[in-house]
Short mmCIF file of C-alpha atoms in Angstrom, two decimals:
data_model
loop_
_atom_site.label_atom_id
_atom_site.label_comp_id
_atom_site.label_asym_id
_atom_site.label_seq_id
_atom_site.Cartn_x
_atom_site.Cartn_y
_atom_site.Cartn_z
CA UNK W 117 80.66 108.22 125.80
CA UNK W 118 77.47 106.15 126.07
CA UNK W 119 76.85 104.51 122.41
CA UNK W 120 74.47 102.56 123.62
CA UNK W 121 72.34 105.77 124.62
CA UNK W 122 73.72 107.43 121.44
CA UNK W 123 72.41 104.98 119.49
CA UNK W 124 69.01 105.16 120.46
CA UNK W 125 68.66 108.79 119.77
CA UNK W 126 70.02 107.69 115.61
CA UNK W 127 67.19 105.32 115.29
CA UNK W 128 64.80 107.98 117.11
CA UNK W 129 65.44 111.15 115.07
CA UNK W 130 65.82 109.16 112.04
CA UNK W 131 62.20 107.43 112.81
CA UNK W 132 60.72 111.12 113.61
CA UNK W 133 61.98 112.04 110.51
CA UNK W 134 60.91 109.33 108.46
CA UNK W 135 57.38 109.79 110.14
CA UNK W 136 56.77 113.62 109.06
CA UNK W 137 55.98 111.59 105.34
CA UNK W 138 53.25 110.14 106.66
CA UNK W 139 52.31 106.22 107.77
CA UNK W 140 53.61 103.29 106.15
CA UNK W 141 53.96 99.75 106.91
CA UNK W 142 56.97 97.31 106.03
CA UNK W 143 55.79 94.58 103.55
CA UNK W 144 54.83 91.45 105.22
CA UNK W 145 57.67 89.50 102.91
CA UNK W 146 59.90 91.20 104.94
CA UNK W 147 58.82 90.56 108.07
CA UNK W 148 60.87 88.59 110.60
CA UNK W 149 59.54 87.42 113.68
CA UNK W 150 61.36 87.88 117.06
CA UNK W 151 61.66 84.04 118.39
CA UNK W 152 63.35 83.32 114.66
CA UNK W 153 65.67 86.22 115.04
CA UNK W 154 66.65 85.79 118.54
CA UNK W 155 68.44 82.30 117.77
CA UNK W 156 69.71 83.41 114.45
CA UNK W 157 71.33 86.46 116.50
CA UNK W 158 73.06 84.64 119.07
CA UNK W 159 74.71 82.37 116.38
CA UNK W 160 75.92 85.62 114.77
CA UNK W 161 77.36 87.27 117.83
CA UNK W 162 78.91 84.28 119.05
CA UNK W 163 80.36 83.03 115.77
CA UNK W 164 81.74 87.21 115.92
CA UNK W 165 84.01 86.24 119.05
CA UNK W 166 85.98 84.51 116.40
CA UNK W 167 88.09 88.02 116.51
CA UNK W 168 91.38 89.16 118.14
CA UNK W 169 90.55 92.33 120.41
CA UNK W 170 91.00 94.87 117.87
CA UNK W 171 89.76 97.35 120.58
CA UNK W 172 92.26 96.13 123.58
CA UNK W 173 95.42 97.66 124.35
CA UNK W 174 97.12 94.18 124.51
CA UNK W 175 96.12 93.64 120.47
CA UNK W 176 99.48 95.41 119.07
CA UNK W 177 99.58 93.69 115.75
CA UNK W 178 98.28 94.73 112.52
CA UNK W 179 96.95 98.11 111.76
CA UNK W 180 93.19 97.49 113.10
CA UNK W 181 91.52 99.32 116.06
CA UNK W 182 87.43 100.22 116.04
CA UNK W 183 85.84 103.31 114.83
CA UNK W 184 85.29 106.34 117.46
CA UNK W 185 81.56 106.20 118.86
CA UNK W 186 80.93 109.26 117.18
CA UNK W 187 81.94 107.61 113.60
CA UNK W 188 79.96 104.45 114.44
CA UNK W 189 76.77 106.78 115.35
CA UNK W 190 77.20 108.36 111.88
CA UNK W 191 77.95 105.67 109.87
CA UNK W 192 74.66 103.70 111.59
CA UNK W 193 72.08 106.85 111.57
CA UNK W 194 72.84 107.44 107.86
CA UNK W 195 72.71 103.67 106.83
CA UNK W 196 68.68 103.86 108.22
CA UNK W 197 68.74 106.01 105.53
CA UNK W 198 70.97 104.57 103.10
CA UNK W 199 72.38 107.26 101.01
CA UNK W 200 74.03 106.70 97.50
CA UNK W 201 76.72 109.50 97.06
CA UNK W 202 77.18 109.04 93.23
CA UNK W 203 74.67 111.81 93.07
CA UNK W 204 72.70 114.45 94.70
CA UNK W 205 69.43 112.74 93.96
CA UNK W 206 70.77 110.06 95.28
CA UNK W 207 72.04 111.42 98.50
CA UNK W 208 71.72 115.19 98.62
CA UNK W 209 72.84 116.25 102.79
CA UNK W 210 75.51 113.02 102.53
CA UNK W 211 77.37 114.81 99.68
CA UNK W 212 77.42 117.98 101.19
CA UNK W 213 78.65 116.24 104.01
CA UNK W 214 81.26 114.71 102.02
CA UNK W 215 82.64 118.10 100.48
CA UNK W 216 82.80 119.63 103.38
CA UNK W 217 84.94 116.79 105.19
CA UNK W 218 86.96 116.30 101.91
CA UNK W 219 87.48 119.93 102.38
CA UNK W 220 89.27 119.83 105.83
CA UNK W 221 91.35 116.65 105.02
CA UNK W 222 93.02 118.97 101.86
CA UNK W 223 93.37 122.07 104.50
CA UNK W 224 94.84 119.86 106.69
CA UNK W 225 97.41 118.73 103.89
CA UNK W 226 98.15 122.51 103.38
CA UNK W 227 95.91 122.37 99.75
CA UNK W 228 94.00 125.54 98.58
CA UNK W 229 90.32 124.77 100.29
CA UNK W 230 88.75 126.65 97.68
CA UNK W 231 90.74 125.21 94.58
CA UNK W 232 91.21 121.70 94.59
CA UNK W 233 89.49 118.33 93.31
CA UNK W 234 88.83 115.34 95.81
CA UNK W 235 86.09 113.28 97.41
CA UNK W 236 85.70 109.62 99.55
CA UNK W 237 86.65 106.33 98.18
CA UNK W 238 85.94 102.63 99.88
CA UNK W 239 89.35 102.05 100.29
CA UNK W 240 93.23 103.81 99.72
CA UNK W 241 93.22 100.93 97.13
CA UNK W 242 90.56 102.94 95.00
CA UNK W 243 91.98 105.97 95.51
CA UNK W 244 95.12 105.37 94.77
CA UNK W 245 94.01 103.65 91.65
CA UNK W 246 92.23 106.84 90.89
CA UNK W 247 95.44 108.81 91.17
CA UNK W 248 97.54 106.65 89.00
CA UNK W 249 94.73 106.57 86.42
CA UNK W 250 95.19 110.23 86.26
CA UNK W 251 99.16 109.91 86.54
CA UNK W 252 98.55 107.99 83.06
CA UNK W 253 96.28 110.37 81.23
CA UNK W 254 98.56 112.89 82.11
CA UNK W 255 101.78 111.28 80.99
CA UNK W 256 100.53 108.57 78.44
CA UNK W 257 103.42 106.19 77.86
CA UNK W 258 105.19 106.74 80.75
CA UNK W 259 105.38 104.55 83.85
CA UNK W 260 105.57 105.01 87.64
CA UNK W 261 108.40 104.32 90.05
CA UNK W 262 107.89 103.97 93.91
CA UNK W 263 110.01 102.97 96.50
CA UNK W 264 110.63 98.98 97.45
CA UNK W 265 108.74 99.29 100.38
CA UNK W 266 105.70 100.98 98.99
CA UNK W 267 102.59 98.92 99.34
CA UNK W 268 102.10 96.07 96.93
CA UNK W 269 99.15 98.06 95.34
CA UNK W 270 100.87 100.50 93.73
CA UNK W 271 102.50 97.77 91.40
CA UNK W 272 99.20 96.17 90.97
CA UNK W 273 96.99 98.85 90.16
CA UNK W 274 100.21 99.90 87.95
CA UNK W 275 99.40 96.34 86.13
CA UNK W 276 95.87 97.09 85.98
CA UNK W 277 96.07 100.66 84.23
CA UNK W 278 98.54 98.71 81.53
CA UNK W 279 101.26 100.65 82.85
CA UNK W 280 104.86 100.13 84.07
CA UNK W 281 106.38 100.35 87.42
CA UNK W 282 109.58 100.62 88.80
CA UNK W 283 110.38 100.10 92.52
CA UNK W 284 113.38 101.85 94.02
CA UNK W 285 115.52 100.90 96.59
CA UNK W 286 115.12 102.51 100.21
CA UNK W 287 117.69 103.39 102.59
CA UNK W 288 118.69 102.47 106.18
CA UNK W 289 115.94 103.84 107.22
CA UNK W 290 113.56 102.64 104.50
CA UNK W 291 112.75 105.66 102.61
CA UNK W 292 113.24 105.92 98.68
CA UNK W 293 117.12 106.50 98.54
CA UNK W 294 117.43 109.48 95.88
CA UNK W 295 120.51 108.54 93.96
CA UNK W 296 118.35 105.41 93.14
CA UNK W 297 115.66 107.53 91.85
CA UNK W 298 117.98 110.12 89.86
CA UNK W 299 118.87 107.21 88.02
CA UNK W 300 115.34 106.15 87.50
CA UNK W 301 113.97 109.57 86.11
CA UNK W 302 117.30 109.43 84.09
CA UNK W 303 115.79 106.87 81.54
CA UNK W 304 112.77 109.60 80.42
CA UNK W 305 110.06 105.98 81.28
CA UNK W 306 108.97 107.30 84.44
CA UNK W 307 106.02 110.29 84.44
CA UNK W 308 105.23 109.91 88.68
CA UNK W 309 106.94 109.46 91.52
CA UNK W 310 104.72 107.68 94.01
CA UNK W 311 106.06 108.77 97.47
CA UNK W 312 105.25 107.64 100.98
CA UNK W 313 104.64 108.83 103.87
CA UNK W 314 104.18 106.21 106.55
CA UNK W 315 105.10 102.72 105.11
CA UNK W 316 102.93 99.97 106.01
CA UNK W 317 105.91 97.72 107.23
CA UNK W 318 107.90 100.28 109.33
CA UNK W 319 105.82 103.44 108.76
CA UNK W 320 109.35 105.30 107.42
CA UNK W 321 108.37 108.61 105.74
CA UNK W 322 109.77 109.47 102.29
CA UNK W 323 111.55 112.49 101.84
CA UNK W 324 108.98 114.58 100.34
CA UNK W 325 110.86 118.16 99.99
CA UNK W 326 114.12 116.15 98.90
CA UNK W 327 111.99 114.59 96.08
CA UNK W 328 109.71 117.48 94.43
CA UNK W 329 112.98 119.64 93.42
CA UNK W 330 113.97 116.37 92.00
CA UNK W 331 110.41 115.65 90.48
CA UNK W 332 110.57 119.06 88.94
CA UNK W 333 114.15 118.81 87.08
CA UNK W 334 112.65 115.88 85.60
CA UNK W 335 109.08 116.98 84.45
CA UNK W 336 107.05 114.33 86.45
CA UNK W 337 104.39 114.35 88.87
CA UNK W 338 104.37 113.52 92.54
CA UNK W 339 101.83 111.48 94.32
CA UNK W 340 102.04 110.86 97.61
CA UNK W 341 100.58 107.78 99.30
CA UNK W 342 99.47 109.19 102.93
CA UNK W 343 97.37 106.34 103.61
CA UNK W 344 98.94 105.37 106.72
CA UNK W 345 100.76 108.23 107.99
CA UNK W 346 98.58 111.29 106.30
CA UNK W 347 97.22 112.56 109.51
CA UNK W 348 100.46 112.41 111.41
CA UNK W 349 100.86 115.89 109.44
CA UNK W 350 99.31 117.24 112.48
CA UNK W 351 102.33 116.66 114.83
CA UNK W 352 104.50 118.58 112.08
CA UNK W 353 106.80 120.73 114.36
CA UNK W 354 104.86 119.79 117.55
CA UNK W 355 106.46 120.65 120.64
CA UNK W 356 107.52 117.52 123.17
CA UNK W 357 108.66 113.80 121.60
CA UNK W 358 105.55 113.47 119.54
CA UNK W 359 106.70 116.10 117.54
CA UNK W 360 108.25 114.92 113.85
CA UNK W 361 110.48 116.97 111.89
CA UNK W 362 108.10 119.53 109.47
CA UNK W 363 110.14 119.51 106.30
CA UNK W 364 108.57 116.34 104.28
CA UNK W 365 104.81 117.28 105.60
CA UNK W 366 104.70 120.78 105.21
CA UNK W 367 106.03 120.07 101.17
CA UNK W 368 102.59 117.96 100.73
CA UNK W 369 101.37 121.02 99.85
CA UNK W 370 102.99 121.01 96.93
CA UNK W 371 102.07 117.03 95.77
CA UNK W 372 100.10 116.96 92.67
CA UNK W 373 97.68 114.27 94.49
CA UNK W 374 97.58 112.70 97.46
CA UNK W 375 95.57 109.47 99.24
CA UNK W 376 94.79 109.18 102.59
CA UNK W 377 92.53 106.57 104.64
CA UNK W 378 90.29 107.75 107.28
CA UNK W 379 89.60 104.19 108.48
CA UNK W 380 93.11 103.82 109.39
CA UNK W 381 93.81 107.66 111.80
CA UNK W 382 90.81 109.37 110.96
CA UNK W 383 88.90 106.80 113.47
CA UNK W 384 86.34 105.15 110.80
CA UNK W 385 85.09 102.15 109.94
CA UNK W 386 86.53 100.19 106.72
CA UNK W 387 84.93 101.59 103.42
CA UNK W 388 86.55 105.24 104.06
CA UNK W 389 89.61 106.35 101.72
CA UNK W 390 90.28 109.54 100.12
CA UNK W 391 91.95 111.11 97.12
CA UNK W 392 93.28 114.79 96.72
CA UNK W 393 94.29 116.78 93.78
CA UNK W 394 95.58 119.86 93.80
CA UNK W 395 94.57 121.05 90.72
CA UNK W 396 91.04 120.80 90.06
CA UNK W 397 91.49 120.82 86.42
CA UNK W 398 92.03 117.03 86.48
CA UNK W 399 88.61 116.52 87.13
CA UNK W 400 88.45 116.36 82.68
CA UNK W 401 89.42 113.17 82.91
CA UNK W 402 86.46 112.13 84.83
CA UNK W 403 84.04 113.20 82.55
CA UNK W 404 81.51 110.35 81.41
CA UNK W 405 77.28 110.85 80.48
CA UNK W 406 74.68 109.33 82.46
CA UNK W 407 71.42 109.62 81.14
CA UNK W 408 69.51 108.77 84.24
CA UNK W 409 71.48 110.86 86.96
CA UNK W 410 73.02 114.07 87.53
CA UNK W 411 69.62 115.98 86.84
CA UNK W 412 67.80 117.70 90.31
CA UNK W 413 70.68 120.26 90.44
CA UNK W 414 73.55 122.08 88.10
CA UNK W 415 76.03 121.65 90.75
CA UNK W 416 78.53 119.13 91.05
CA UNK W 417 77.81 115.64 91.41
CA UNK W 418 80.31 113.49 93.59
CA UNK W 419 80.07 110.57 90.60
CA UNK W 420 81.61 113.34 88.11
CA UNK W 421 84.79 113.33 89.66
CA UNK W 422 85.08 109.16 90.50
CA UNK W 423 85.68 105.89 89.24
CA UNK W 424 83.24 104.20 91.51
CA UNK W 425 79.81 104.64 91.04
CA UNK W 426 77.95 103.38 93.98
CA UNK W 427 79.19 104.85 97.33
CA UNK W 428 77.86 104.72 100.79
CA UNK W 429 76.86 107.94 102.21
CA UNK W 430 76.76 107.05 105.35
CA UNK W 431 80.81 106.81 104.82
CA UNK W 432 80.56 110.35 104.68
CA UNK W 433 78.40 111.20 107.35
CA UNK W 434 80.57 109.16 109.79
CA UNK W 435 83.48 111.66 108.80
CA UNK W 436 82.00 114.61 108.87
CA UNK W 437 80.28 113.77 112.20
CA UNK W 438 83.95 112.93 113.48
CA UNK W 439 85.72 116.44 112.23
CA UNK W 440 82.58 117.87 113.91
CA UNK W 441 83.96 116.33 117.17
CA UNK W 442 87.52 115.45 117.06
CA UNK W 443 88.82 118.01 114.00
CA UNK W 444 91.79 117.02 112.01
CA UNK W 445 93.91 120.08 114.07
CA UNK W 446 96.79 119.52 116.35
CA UNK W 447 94.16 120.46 119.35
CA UNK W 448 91.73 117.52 118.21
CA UNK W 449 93.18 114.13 116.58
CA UNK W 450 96.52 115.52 116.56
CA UNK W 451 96.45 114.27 120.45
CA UNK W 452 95.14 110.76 119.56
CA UNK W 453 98.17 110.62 117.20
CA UNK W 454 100.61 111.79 119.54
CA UNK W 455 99.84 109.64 122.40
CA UNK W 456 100.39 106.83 119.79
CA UNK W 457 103.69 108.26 118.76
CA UNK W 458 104.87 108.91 122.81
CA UNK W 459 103.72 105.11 123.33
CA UNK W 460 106.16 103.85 120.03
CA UNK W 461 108.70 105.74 121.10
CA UNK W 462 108.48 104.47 124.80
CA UNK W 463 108.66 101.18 123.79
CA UNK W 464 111.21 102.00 121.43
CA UNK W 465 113.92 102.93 124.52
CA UNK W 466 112.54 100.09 126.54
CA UNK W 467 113.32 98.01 124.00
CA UNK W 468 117.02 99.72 123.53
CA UNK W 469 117.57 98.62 127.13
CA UNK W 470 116.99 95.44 126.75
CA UNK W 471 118.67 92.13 126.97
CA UNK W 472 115.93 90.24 125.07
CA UNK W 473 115.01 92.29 122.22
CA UNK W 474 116.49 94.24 120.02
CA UNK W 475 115.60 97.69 118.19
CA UNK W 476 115.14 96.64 114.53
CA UNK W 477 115.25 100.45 113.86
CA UNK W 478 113.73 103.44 115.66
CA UNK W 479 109.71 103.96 115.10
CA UNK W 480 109.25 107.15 113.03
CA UNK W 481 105.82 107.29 113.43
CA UNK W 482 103.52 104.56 115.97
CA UNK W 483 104.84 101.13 114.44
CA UNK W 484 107.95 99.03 116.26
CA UNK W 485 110.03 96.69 115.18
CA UNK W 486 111.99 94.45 116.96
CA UNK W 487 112.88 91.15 117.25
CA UNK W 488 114.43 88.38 120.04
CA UNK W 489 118.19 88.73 120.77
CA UNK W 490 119.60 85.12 119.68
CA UNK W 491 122.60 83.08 120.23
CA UNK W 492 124.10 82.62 117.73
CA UNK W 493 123.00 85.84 115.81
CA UNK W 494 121.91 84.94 112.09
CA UNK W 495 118.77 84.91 110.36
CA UNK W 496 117.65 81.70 110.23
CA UNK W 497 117.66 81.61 114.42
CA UNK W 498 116.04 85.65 114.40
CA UNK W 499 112.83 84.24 111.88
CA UNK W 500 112.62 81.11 114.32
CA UNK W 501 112.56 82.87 117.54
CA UNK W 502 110.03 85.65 116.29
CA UNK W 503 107.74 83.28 115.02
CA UNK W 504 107.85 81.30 118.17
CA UNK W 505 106.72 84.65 119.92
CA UNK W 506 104.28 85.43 117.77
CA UNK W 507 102.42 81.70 117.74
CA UNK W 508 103.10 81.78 121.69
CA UNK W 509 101.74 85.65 122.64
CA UNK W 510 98.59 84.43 121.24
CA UNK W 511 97.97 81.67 123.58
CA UNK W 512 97.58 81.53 127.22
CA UNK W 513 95.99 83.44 130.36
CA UNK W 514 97.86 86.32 129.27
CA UNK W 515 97.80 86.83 125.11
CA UNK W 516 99.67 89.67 123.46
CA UNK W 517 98.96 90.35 119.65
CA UNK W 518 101.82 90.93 117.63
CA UNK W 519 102.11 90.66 114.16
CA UNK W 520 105.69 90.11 111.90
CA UNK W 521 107.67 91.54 108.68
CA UNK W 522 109.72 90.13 106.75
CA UNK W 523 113.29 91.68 106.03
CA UNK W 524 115.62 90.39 103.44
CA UNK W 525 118.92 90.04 103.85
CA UNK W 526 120.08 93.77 102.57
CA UNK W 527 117.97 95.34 104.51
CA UNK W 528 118.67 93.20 108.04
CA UNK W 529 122.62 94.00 107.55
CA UNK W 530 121.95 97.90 106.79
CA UNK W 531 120.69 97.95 110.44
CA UNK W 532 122.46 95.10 112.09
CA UNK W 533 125.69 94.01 110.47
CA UNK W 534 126.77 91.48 113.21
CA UNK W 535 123.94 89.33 112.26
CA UNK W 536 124.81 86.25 110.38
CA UNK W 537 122.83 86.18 107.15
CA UNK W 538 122.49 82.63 106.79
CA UNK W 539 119.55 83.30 104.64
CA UNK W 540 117.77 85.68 102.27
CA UNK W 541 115.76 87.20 105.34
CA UNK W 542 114.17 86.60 108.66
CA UNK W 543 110.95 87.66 110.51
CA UNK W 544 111.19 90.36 112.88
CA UNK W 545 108.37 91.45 115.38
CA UNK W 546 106.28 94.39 114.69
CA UNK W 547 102.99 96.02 116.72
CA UNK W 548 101.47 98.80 115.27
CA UNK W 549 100.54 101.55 118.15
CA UNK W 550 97.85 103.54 116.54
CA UNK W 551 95.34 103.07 119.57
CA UNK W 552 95.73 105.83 122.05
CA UNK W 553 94.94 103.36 124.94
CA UNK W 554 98.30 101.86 124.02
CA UNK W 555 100.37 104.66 125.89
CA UNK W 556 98.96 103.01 129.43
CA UNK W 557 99.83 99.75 128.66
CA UNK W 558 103.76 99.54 126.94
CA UNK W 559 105.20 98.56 129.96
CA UNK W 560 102.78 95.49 130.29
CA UNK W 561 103.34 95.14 126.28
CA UNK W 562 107.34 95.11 126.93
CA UNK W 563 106.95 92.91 130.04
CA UNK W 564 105.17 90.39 128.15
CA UNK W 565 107.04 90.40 125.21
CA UNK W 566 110.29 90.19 127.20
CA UNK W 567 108.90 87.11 129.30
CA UNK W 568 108.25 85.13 125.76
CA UNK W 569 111.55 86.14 124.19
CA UNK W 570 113.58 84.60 126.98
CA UNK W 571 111.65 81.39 127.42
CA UNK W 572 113.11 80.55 123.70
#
């Protein structure tokens, strides 16, 4: 792949196509000569190597990597252009573009391609705020209970919508423990479940099939927050150790709504969530009057059916130039995300052997967690020693990028009962494996990792 050369031919067919509406010159307050911009430029690019290598195999921290080529070619080609998606006067082949992509991400989540409500958001945030606001219009009065380790927005967008929120405990494995939730639904407060599919801290999947029966007795929705984990749907049932167990992906299909970030899996830039509904009907509570938009065509504008006004097109035409490319199938990302999943779980065993580190629990998805053996074996010596490995991988001729979690004392002695809890919780290690590149390079990962946990 050769972006630079890909690059020029965006900024030549978007210059023969601004061309065919005849000649035009920039205005001369615009103008910016070379010899200032050359200086300013340099300053820019060198004040950008204030970054970890996001793109490296050896960054295994948070959950960053770059856009694909293809997404970056997209996203740049379309910005010449600078679409608004709010509506189709606004940015007529970008919104097509953005049905048709929001189209495969609800096939891919087993939702009727022909019957269901969705479109692009700048973040899951957004969208997720755009499925609880619909949560609430659909069950006024009633509140929303996710699990413990959901992500902090949930809560907070909870508190914005003026609604209340209840977080349920997890289990060993950190998905929403049912008996906990039975007892929730029990009180008649709650009118959502907010499920899970990939937390952010250890990337456990909730048990989606176990829930919806549940759900059901009760008379509440289910939303399901597939911002991390949503693509990994397409190594349901997979042959080989990349394969995860089909039940709680396969029963998406039957979520009322569901979120799911494209910047994360789907290989694009920040500024690319989603939101799904499964029944279109929802889109009522969209419904607002604009009396300078929506008028060059009866169809559907994309602003209709969103909170946010103002959205980049050029989101869009990064994703649907993607699925062109790399589909969301099995046969096309699918083997991006199993290569990430092979690489967690190789780590995972080389970790289990070890001496030096220990398993905090097994990767269900691409994220590991682990943390230095210590003597003696409490809390307060585990949070010390990860730190120190964290502070220390990033220094030196040889830097490894790690990032931590912290786990509170209930849920360290669900998975490792021998360790002294001399506190209310400790740091463990955690890298995030979501670059494919990372399957090459565990060993080195492990070796380095190892080498910093026994100099402690």
């Amino acid at each position: 792949m050769d972006l630079e050369h890909w690059l020029g031919r965006a900024a030549q067919a978007i210059q023969e196509w601004a061309d065919t509406f005849g000649p035009y010159h920039p205005h001369p307050s615009l103008d910016v000569p070379d010899d200032r911009f050359a200086p300013v430029f340099a300053e820019f690019t060198a004040r950008l190597r204030d970054n970890y290598p996001f793109f490296h195999p050896h960054y295994a921290g948070q959950m960053l990597k770059p856009p694909h080529p293809a997404a970056v070619v997209g996203h740049l080609t379309a910005m010449l252009v600078n679409p608004n998606n709010h509506a189709l006067d606004g940015g007529p082949a970008t919104a097509a573009m953005e049905r048709e992509a929001v189209t495969r991400l609800a096939a891919m989540f087993g939702y009727d391609p022909h019957a269901h409500l969705g479109h692009l958001t700048t973040s899951g945030t957004v969208a997720n705020l755009e499925a609880l606001f619909v949560a609430r219009e659909l069950h006024p009065g009633r509140g929303v209970a996710h699990s413990a380790d959901a992500h902090y927005t949930h809560g907070r967008m909870c508190h914005v919508l003026g609604m209340p929120s209840r977080a349920v405990r997890t289990d060993a494995a950190g998905r929403m423990d049912l008996d906990a939730l039975e007892g929730v639904l029990r009180t008649g407060e709650v009118g959502t479940v907010v499920l899970t599919t990939g937390t952010t801290g250890l990337g456990a999947v909730d048990p989606v099939h176990e829930v919806l029966p549940i759900a059901e007795r009760y008379g509440v929705r289910v939303h399901v927050d597939a911002a991390y984990g949503g693509f990994f749907t397409l190594l349901a049932g997979a042959e080989g150790p990349e394969g995860l167990p089909p039940e709680p992906w396969r029963a998406l299909a039957r979520a009322d709504s569901i979120v799911v970030d494209p910047h994360k899996h789907g290989l694009q830039p920040y500024g690319c969530g989603a939101v799904l509904f499964r029944d279109p009907a929802v889109g009522r509570f969209y419904l607002h009057d604009s009396p300078y938009t929506y008028f060059t065509s009866d169809e559907l504008h994309l602003g209709e059916i969103s909170l946010e006004c103002s959205r980049a097109g050029a989101a869009a035409a990064a994703l649907w130039l993607t699925f062109r490319l790399l589909p969301p199938t099995p046969d096309g990302l699918g083997k991006v995300l199993a290569a990430g999943r092979r690489a967690a779980l190789h780590w995972a065993d080389l970790i289990e052997e070890s001496d030096v580190l220990e398993l905090y629990q097994r990767p269900e998805l691409d994220i590991v967690t682990y943390f230095p053996a210590t003597d003696p074996a409490a809390l307060t010596a585990v949070d010390a020693a990860s730190a120190r490995v964290l502070t220390e991988g990033m220094t030196g001729t040889d830097p490894v990028f790690l990032s931590t979690l912290r786990a509170d004392r209930e849920a360290f002695a669900a998975r490792h009962p021998k360790v002294t809890a001399d506190a209310d919780g400790a740091r463990i290690l955690r890298s995030v494996l979501m670059k494919p590149e990372s399957e090459d390079h565990v060993e080195q990962l492990h070796e380095r990792v190892t080498r910093l946990g026994r100099t402690g």
